[in-house]
């Protein structure tokens, strides 16, 4: 959500920010609506004041036994009541219109977010690791089905496309990955583990920017709740409507949850395998900070996500997303992309975003510094640490041998009861 006062003070900065996202100038229409709203509010106040004054004058006229004056004032009061009803209704409509316009507009990019219309404008920051030499690498579907531990056909019969049954050691490997990621983030990086709700109300989905614009990307229950597309929604909304003390910051939260996405905009993309599914597990990282700390926290969070890939010895690169490839709520985003041997490309496995005060304004989440007047909006950040399903895919493909057997990464072996391989003798 955007601060209308800030737009009034510097409309050019907002139009430049939205122009970088490929949007036409928005502030002329916003400011016109704002002027109409403020005019209606002024008229409402003046009309209320005149009605109150006229009501008092009726009593004074009656005290003077001036019935003609009293009668005229009563007629005026009735007319003012009718006018108030009309003006109040107009003020409410204009207020709702302005809120709807502001709620539909994305965040303003950070000054150092590179220009660009799509992923081709993203800028590589660094690479880590060396791709293993694998002769004719199989993709994860061939590997999983070859082991008899990945079943898309059964999942299609029970649930439709974009679902999978993992069995035996692959189900155990998925569980191991989630536990391993949580342990790193809680024991080494200071995140607090949370087991959050998987269903949220409209207010929560609005707060993190899923509503109203991306309702089609979500699954909705019959009682009006939404299945979370990521634990970011639940975790970030823990501060919904709250005023924190500055001494509580930063809050660092993590959760391993299922995530549910309709993939409404992904028709025909990654239809084979586990890359893009309706249901998947993910370890989410969320930080709640003050404005002065958010940039440093963003770099720290990205490093926390990178640490998982390093520990698993999976080659990856870190990309700074261009403006045109960033999400709705983000002002700056790093993507981690892991090497996929079967495709010969890097694929996204984590996004770490700084949202500034954009989500906090939608949630009305603030903090107070002792000794200072008033409150300020918090800054919120979120990242994947990591997407468990895609990490499983990366492990299968990067740790395969020519016979289709999978070596268990050293870091995961304690979580697999010491098991060193999946498949084979």
Short mmCIF file of C-alpha atoms in Angstrom, two decimals:
data_model
loop_
_atom_site.label_atom_id
_atom_site.label_comp_id
_atom_site.label_asym_id
_atom_site.label_seq_id
_atom_site.Cartn_x
_atom_site.Cartn_y
_atom_site.Cartn_z
CA UNK A 1 0.00 0.00 0.00
CA UNK A 2 1.19 3.51 -0.71
CA UNK A 3 1.14 6.64 1.44
CA UNK A 4 -1.09 9.20 -0.27
CA UNK A 5 0.74 12.01 1.52
CA UNK A 6 4.05 10.85 0.06
CA UNK A 7 2.46 10.69 -3.41
CA UNK A 8 1.20 14.27 -2.98
CA UNK A 9 4.67 15.43 -1.94
CA UNK A 10 6.61 13.69 -4.71
CA UNK A 11 4.39 12.34 -7.50
CA UNK A 12 7.25 12.27 -9.99
CA UNK A 13 9.16 9.68 -7.94
CA UNK A 14 6.14 7.36 -7.91
CA UNK A 15 5.48 7.71 -11.63
CA UNK A 16 9.14 7.01 -12.36
CA UNK A 17 8.99 3.91 -10.17
CA UNK A 18 5.88 2.59 -11.85
CA UNK A 19 7.24 3.51 -15.28
CA UNK A 20 10.23 1.28 -14.54
CA UNK A 21 7.70 -1.55 -14.11
CA UNK A 22 6.27 -0.73 -17.53
CA UNK A 23 3.23 1.16 -16.27
CA UNK A 24 1.75 4.45 -17.47
CA UNK A 25 1.69 7.49 -15.17
CA UNK A 26 -0.68 6.81 -12.27
CA UNK A 27 -0.43 9.91 -10.11
CA UNK A 28 -2.60 12.31 -12.19
CA UNK A 29 -5.66 10.09 -11.65
CA UNK A 30 -4.69 9.36 -8.04
CA UNK A 31 -4.24 13.03 -7.16
CA UNK A 32 -7.50 14.01 -8.87
CA UNK A 33 -9.34 11.38 -6.84
CA UNK A 34 -7.53 12.59 -3.73
CA UNK A 35 -8.60 16.19 -4.39
CA UNK A 36 -12.20 15.12 -4.84
CA UNK A 37 -12.07 13.11 -1.63
CA UNK A 38 -10.58 15.94 0.39
CA UNK A 39 -13.13 18.37 -1.05
CA UNK A 40 -15.91 16.01 -0.01
CA UNK A 41 -14.40 15.68 3.46
CA UNK A 42 -14.19 19.48 3.80
CA UNK A 43 -17.76 19.89 2.61
CA UNK A 44 -18.87 17.21 5.05
CA UNK A 45 -17.17 18.95 7.97
CA UNK A 46 -18.57 22.35 7.01
CA UNK A 47 -22.08 20.97 6.58
CA UNK A 48 -21.92 19.18 9.92
CA UNK A 49 -20.70 22.36 11.57
CA UNK A 50 -23.54 24.42 10.05
CA UNK A 51 -26.13 21.79 11.09
CA UNK A 52 -24.86 21.86 14.66
CA UNK A 53 -24.89 25.66 14.67
CA UNK A 54 -28.42 25.82 13.25
CA UNK A 55 -29.64 23.32 15.83
CA UNK A 56 -28.36 25.55 18.62
CA UNK A 57 -29.96 28.61 17.05
CA UNK A 58 -33.36 26.88 17.06
CA UNK A 59 -33.27 26.75 20.85
CA UNK A 60 -32.23 30.37 21.07
CA UNK A 61 -35.01 31.47 18.69
CA UNK A 62 -37.60 29.56 20.71
CA UNK A 63 -36.29 31.14 23.90
CA UNK A 64 -36.95 34.51 22.27
CA UNK A 65 -40.37 33.21 21.16
CA UNK A 66 -39.36 33.90 17.57
CA UNK A 67 -41.36 31.06 16.00
CA UNK A 68 -40.78 32.21 12.45
CA UNK A 69 -37.00 32.12 12.91
CA UNK A 70 -37.20 28.77 14.68
CA UNK A 71 -39.31 27.31 11.89
CA UNK A 72 -36.92 28.55 9.21
CA UNK A 73 -33.98 27.05 11.08
CA UNK A 74 -35.75 23.70 11.44
CA UNK A 75 -36.35 23.61 7.69
CA UNK A 76 -32.66 24.38 7.16
CA UNK A 77 -31.60 21.60 9.57
CA UNK A 78 -33.73 19.07 7.70
CA UNK A 79 -32.15 20.15 4.43
CA UNK A 80 -28.70 19.91 5.96
CA UNK A 81 -29.42 16.37 7.20
CA UNK A 82 -30.34 15.33 3.67
CA UNK A 83 -27.21 17.01 2.32
CA UNK A 84 -25.08 15.23 4.92
CA UNK A 85 -26.42 11.86 3.86
CA UNK A 86 -25.53 12.60 0.24
CA UNK A 87 -22.09 14.05 1.00
CA UNK A 88 -21.25 11.25 3.42
CA UNK A 89 -22.16 8.63 0.84
CA UNK A 90 -20.04 10.39 -1.78
CA UNK A 91 -17.12 10.67 0.65
CA UNK A 92 -17.35 6.95 1.38
CA UNK A 93 -17.41 6.04 -2.32
CA UNK A 94 -14.41 8.27 -3.08
CA UNK A 95 -12.49 6.88 -0.10
CA UNK A 96 -13.12 3.31 -1.24
CA UNK A 97 -12.12 4.17 -4.80
CA UNK A 98 -8.84 5.72 -3.67
CA UNK A 99 -8.04 2.75 -1.41
CA UNK A 100 -8.79 0.33 -4.26
CA UNK A 101 -6.54 2.22 -6.67
CA UNK A 102 -3.66 2.37 -4.21
CA UNK A 103 -4.09 -1.29 -3.22
CA UNK A 104 -3.81 -2.42 -6.84
CA UNK A 105 -0.49 -0.68 -7.49
CA UNK A 106 2.83 -2.53 -6.97
CA UNK A 107 5.68 -1.44 -4.78
CA UNK A 108 8.15 1.18 -5.95
CA UNK A 109 11.50 -0.42 -6.89
CA UNK A 110 14.62 0.33 -4.88
CA UNK A 111 17.07 2.72 -6.57
CA UNK A 112 19.58 -0.09 -7.15
CA UNK A 113 17.08 -2.50 -8.70
CA UNK A 114 18.33 -2.84 -12.30
CA UNK A 115 16.11 -1.80 -15.21
CA UNK A 116 14.61 -4.44 -17.45
CA UNK A 117 11.31 -5.85 -18.66
CA UNK A 118 11.76 -9.54 -17.82
CA UNK A 119 14.24 -12.17 -16.63
CA UNK A 120 16.65 -11.20 -19.41
CA UNK A 121 17.36 -8.01 -17.48
CA UNK A 122 18.41 -9.81 -14.29
CA UNK A 123 22.01 -9.28 -13.20
CA UNK A 124 24.21 -12.11 -11.94
CA UNK A 125 25.90 -11.24 -8.65
CA UNK A 126 27.98 -14.36 -7.97
CA UNK A 127 28.31 -18.10 -8.59
CA UNK A 128 29.20 -20.90 -6.23
CA UNK A 129 30.21 -24.49 -6.88
CA UNK A 130 31.20 -26.49 -9.94
CA UNK A 131 28.80 -28.61 -11.94
CA UNK A 132 29.56 -32.33 -11.74
CA UNK A 133 30.52 -34.18 -14.90
CA UNK A 134 27.50 -36.39 -15.59
CA UNK A 135 27.26 -38.31 -18.84
CA UNK A 136 23.79 -38.05 -20.39
CA UNK A 137 22.10 -36.85 -17.19
CA UNK A 138 18.53 -38.00 -16.63
CA UNK A 139 15.88 -35.61 -15.41
CA UNK A 140 14.31 -36.06 -11.97
CA UNK A 141 11.17 -37.67 -13.40
CA UNK A 142 13.11 -40.44 -15.13
CA UNK A 143 15.22 -40.92 -12.02
CA UNK A 144 12.30 -40.98 -9.59
CA UNK A 145 10.15 -43.24 -11.72
CA UNK A 146 13.15 -45.46 -12.47
CA UNK A 147 13.56 -45.99 -8.74
CA UNK A 148 9.84 -46.74 -8.44
CA UNK A 149 9.56 -43.99 -5.82
CA UNK A 150 7.88 -41.16 -7.77
CA UNK A 151 4.35 -41.66 -9.13
CA UNK A 152 2.67 -38.94 -11.18
CA UNK A 153 0.04 -41.23 -12.70
CA UNK A 154 -1.45 -42.21 -9.34
CA UNK A 155 -1.42 -38.56 -8.28
CA UNK A 156 -3.24 -37.58 -11.48
CA UNK A 157 -5.93 -40.16 -10.78
CA UNK A 158 -6.50 -38.88 -7.27
CA UNK A 159 -5.86 -35.14 -7.65
CA UNK A 160 -5.25 -34.17 -11.28
CA UNK A 161 -2.23 -32.61 -12.92
CA UNK A 162 0.67 -31.01 -11.01
CA UNK A 163 0.68 -33.45 -8.09
CA UNK A 164 2.96 -36.36 -7.21
CA UNK A 165 3.22 -39.30 -4.83
CA UNK A 166 6.70 -39.66 -3.33
CA UNK A 167 7.35 -43.04 -1.75
CA UNK A 168 9.92 -44.78 0.38
CA UNK A 169 13.35 -43.22 0.38
CA UNK A 170 12.26 -40.23 -1.72
CA UNK A 171 9.52 -39.38 0.78
CA UNK A 172 12.11 -39.76 3.52
CA UNK A 173 14.57 -37.56 1.59
CA UNK A 174 11.94 -34.86 1.23
CA UNK A 175 11.34 -34.98 5.00
CA UNK A 176 15.08 -34.93 5.65
CA UNK A 177 15.55 -31.85 3.50
CA UNK A 178 12.86 -29.91 5.36
CA UNK A 179 14.28 -30.83 8.77
CA UNK A 180 17.84 -30.04 7.63
CA UNK A 181 16.82 -26.60 6.37
CA UNK A 182 14.95 -25.78 9.57
CA UNK A 183 17.88 -26.85 11.71
CA UNK A 184 20.28 -24.58 9.82
CA UNK A 185 18.00 -21.56 10.06
CA UNK A 186 17.08 -22.02 13.73
CA UNK A 187 20.32 -23.34 15.20
CA UNK A 188 22.82 -21.38 13.14
CA UNK A 189 21.02 -18.29 11.87
CA UNK A 190 18.80 -17.37 14.79
CA UNK A 191 15.36 -17.76 13.20
CA UNK A 192 12.48 -18.70 15.47
CA UNK A 193 10.63 -21.79 14.26
CA UNK A 194 6.88 -21.30 13.97
CA UNK A 195 4.09 -23.73 13.11
CA UNK A 196 1.59 -21.33 11.51
CA UNK A 197 -1.99 -21.61 10.22
CA UNK A 198 -2.30 -22.84 6.64
CA UNK A 199 -5.62 -21.02 6.19
CA UNK A 200 -5.87 -17.23 6.39
CA UNK A 201 -8.55 -14.58 6.12
CA UNK A 202 -8.85 -11.84 3.52
CA UNK A 203 -7.03 -9.34 5.73
CA UNK A 204 -3.92 -11.49 5.87
CA UNK A 205 -3.83 -12.19 2.13
CA UNK A 206 -4.35 -8.48 1.50
CA UNK A 207 -1.59 -7.55 3.93
CA UNK A 208 1.14 -9.39 2.05
CA UNK A 209 -0.17 -8.36 -1.37
CA UNK A 210 -1.89 -11.53 -2.63
CA UNK A 211 -5.26 -9.77 -2.61
CA UNK A 212 -6.96 -8.31 -4.47
CA UNK A 213 -4.75 -8.59 -7.55
CA UNK A 214 -3.74 -12.27 -7.36
CA UNK A 215 -6.89 -13.96 -6.13
CA UNK A 216 -6.84 -16.31 -9.14
CA UNK A 217 -3.46 -17.65 -8.05
CA UNK A 218 -4.86 -18.86 -4.72
CA UNK A 219 -7.12 -21.66 -3.56
CA UNK A 220 -10.17 -20.55 -1.56
CA UNK A 221 -12.19 -22.64 0.88
CA UNK A 222 -15.96 -22.77 1.08
CA UNK A 223 -15.94 -20.67 4.26
CA UNK A 224 -14.02 -17.81 2.63
CA UNK A 225 -10.52 -18.55 3.85
CA UNK A 226 -7.45 -18.89 1.63
CA UNK A 227 -4.88 -21.69 1.53
CA UNK A 228 -1.48 -20.07 1.92
CA UNK A 229 0.69 -19.91 -1.23
CA UNK A 230 3.68 -19.57 1.09
CA UNK A 231 4.21 -19.31 4.84
CA UNK A 232 5.23 -15.69 4.20
CA UNK A 233 1.52 -14.84 4.45
CA UNK A 234 1.01 -16.34 7.90
CA UNK A 235 4.38 -15.36 9.35
CA UNK A 236 4.37 -11.74 8.18
CA UNK A 237 0.82 -11.24 9.39
CA UNK A 238 1.84 -12.14 12.92
CA UNK A 239 2.36 -8.36 13.26
CA UNK A 240 -0.95 -7.44 11.59
CA UNK A 241 -2.33 -4.35 13.36
CA UNK A 242 0.40 -4.45 16.00
CA UNK A 243 2.72 -1.79 17.40
CA UNK A 244 6.06 -3.34 18.39
CA UNK A 245 8.78 -1.91 20.57
CA UNK A 246 12.00 -1.14 18.71
CA UNK A 247 13.86 -3.37 21.17
CA UNK A 248 11.99 -6.39 19.75
CA UNK A 249 13.51 -5.91 16.29
CA UNK A 250 14.54 -7.65 14.20
CA UNK A 251 12.06 -10.50 14.38
CA UNK A 252 13.33 -13.51 12.43
CA UNK A 253 10.78 -16.25 11.80
CA UNK A 254 10.88 -19.52 9.88
CA UNK A 255 8.41 -22.29 9.10
CA UNK A 256 8.20 -25.50 7.11
CA UNK A 257 4.73 -25.73 5.60
CA UNK A 258 2.87 -26.98 2.58
CA UNK A 259 2.24 -24.25 0.04
CA UNK A 260 -0.73 -24.21 -2.33
CA UNK A 261 -0.83 -22.42 -5.69
CA UNK A 262 -3.31 -22.60 -8.51
CA UNK A 263 -0.58 -21.69 -11.05
CA UNK A 264 -3.24 -19.78 -12.95
CA UNK A 265 -0.62 -17.88 -14.94
CA UNK A 266 1.60 -20.87 -15.65
CA UNK A 267 -0.44 -22.75 -18.22
CA UNK A 268 1.84 -24.96 -20.29
CA UNK A 269 4.96 -24.16 -18.23
CA UNK A 270 6.94 -26.94 -16.52
CA UNK A 271 4.12 -29.44 -16.96
CA UNK A 272 6.54 -32.34 -16.52
CA UNK A 273 7.69 -33.21 -13.03
CA UNK A 274 7.94 -31.39 -9.73
CA UNK A 275 9.19 -27.94 -10.73
CA UNK A 276 5.78 -26.26 -10.71
CA UNK A 277 3.11 -27.97 -8.62
CA UNK A 278 -0.14 -27.06 -6.91
CA UNK A 279 1.13 -28.36 -3.57
CA UNK A 280 4.70 -28.40 -2.29
CA UNK A 281 6.73 -27.95 0.90
CA UNK A 282 8.83 -24.90 1.53
CA UNK A 283 10.92 -23.50 4.36
CA UNK A 284 10.10 -19.80 4.55
CA UNK A 285 12.19 -17.04 6.12
CA UNK A 286 10.57 -13.80 7.30
CA UNK A 287 12.23 -10.81 8.93
CA UNK A 288 10.49 -7.83 10.53
CA UNK A 289 12.82 -4.85 10.97
CA UNK A 290 13.06 -1.10 11.19
CA UNK A 291 13.86 0.94 8.06
CA UNK A 292 17.52 1.42 8.98
CA UNK A 293 18.19 -2.31 9.18
CA UNK A 294 16.23 -3.68 6.23
CA UNK A 295 18.93 -3.46 3.56
CA UNK A 296 21.49 -5.24 5.72
CA UNK A 297 18.85 -7.77 6.75
CA UNK A 298 18.13 -8.46 3.08
CA UNK A 299 21.77 -9.33 2.42
CA UNK A 300 21.85 -11.47 5.57
CA UNK A 301 18.68 -13.37 4.62
CA UNK A 302 20.03 -14.09 1.15
CA UNK A 303 23.18 -15.48 2.73
CA UNK A 304 21.10 -17.69 5.02
CA UNK A 305 19.37 -19.21 1.98
CA UNK A 306 22.68 -19.61 0.12
CA UNK A 307 24.11 -21.49 3.11
CA UNK A 308 21.69 -24.38 2.52
CA UNK A 309 22.84 -24.87 -1.06
CA UNK A 310 26.47 -24.65 -0.03
CA UNK A 311 26.00 -27.26 2.68
CA UNK A 312 24.32 -29.55 0.12
CA UNK A 313 27.15 -28.86 -2.35
CA UNK A 314 24.72 -27.82 -5.07
CA UNK A 315 26.10 -25.35 -7.65
CA UNK A 316 24.09 -22.13 -7.83
CA UNK A 317 24.16 -18.51 -8.85
CA UNK A 318 22.68 -15.44 -7.17
CA UNK A 319 20.75 -13.04 -9.39
CA UNK A 320 19.62 -9.49 -8.68
CA UNK A 321 16.21 -9.22 -10.32
CA UNK A 322 15.44 -6.39 -12.67
CA UNK A 323 12.40 -4.23 -12.04
CA UNK A 324 10.25 -6.04 -14.59
CA UNK A 325 10.85 -9.46 -13.04
CA UNK A 326 10.20 -8.53 -9.40
CA UNK A 327 7.08 -9.50 -7.50
CA UNK A 328 4.21 -7.15 -6.71
CA UNK A 329 5.23 -6.42 -3.10
CA UNK A 330 9.01 -6.35 -3.55
CA UNK A 331 11.26 -3.33 -3.85
CA UNK A 332 14.40 -5.44 -4.31
CA UNK A 333 14.82 -9.19 -4.88
CA UNK A 334 17.62 -11.71 -5.11
CA UNK A 335 16.90 -15.07 -6.75
CA UNK A 336 19.01 -18.13 -6.08
CA UNK A 337 19.16 -20.42 -9.09
CA UNK A 338 20.42 -23.99 -8.72
CA UNK A 339 22.12 -25.99 -11.50
CA UNK A 340 19.87 -28.58 -13.17
CA UNK A 341 22.04 -31.03 -15.16
CA UNK A 342 19.22 -32.46 -17.28
CA UNK A 343 18.34 -29.02 -18.62
CA UNK A 344 21.84 -27.55 -18.59
CA UNK A 345 20.52 -24.36 -16.98
CA UNK A 346 20.11 -22.73 -13.59
CA UNK A 347 16.56 -22.75 -12.20
CA UNK A 348 15.08 -20.62 -9.44
CA UNK A 349 15.02 -22.29 -6.03
CA UNK A 350 14.66 -19.25 -3.76
CA UNK A 351 13.57 -15.62 -3.91
CA UNK A 352 14.62 -13.25 -1.13
CA UNK A 353 12.79 -9.92 -1.19
CA UNK A 354 12.87 -6.68 0.73
CA UNK A 355 9.36 -5.19 0.69
CA UNK A 356 10.23 -2.02 2.62
CA UNK A 357 7.13 -0.63 4.36
CA UNK A 358 4.79 -1.71 1.55
CA UNK A 359 3.28 -4.72 3.34
CA UNK A 360 3.42 -3.04 6.76
CA UNK A 361 1.21 -0.22 5.50
CA UNK A 362 -1.32 -2.73 4.22
CA UNK A 363 -1.21 -4.51 7.58
CA UNK A 364 -0.97 -1.30 9.64
CA UNK A 365 2.07 -2.79 11.40
CA UNK A 366 4.24 -0.29 13.25
CA UNK A 367 6.95 0.07 15.84
CA UNK A 368 7.71 2.61 18.54
CA UNK A 369 11.13 3.84 19.62
CA UNK A 370 11.28 4.67 23.35
CA UNK A 371 11.69 8.38 23.96
CA UNK A 372 10.41 9.34 20.49
CA UNK A 373 6.97 10.60 19.59
CA UNK A 374 4.66 8.63 17.34
CA UNK A 375 5.26 5.38 15.50
CA UNK A 376 6.79 4.27 12.20
CA UNK A 377 5.82 1.51 9.81
CA UNK A 378 7.92 -1.62 9.98
CA UNK A 379 9.87 -3.08 7.08
CA UNK A 380 9.18 -6.69 6.06
CA UNK A 381 11.36 -9.19 4.21
CA UNK A 382 10.75 -12.73 3.05
CA UNK A 383 12.67 -15.51 1.36
CA UNK A 384 12.70 -19.22 0.65
CA UNK A 385 15.21 -21.14 2.64
CA UNK A 386 14.49 -23.25 0.47
CA UNK A 387 11.70 -24.66 -1.70
CA UNK A 388 11.92 -28.30 -0.59
CA UNK A 389 10.53 -29.90 -3.77
CA UNK A 390 12.91 -28.06 -6.07
CA UNK A 391 15.81 -28.86 -3.75
CA UNK A 392 14.83 -32.53 -3.95
CA UNK A 393 14.86 -32.25 -7.74
CA UNK A 394 18.32 -30.64 -7.64
CA UNK A 395 19.69 -33.35 -5.34
CA UNK A 396 18.34 -36.14 -7.57
CA UNK A 397 19.82 -34.65 -10.72
CA UNK A 398 23.17 -33.51 -9.32
CA UNK A 399 23.83 -36.66 -7.29
CA UNK A 400 22.82 -39.29 -9.87
CA UNK A 401 25.16 -41.88 -11.27
CA UNK A 402 25.04 -43.61 -14.65
CA UNK A 403 22.89 -46.42 -13.28
CA UNK A 404 20.23 -44.09 -11.88
CA UNK A 405 21.31 -44.46 -8.28
CA UNK A 406 21.30 -41.32 -6.09
CA UNK A 407 24.05 -40.49 -3.62
CA UNK A 408 22.73 -38.91 -0.42
CA UNK A 409 24.53 -35.61 0.27
CA UNK A 410 26.82 -35.87 3.29
CA UNK A 411 24.88 -33.18 5.15
CA UNK A 412 21.65 -35.20 4.83
CA UNK A 413 22.99 -38.60 5.84
CA UNK A 414 22.35 -38.06 9.59
CA UNK A 415 18.72 -37.31 8.70
CA UNK A 416 18.56 -40.51 6.63
CA UNK A 417 19.82 -42.82 9.37
CA UNK A 418 23.30 -42.91 7.87
CA UNK A 419 22.06 -44.01 4.45
CA UNK A 420 24.53 -43.08 1.71
CA UNK A 421 22.58 -43.98 -1.46
CA UNK A 422 19.06 -44.38 -2.79
CA UNK A 423 18.56 -47.24 -5.21
CA UNK A 424 20.83 -50.05 -6.30
CA UNK A 425 22.37 -52.73 -4.18
#
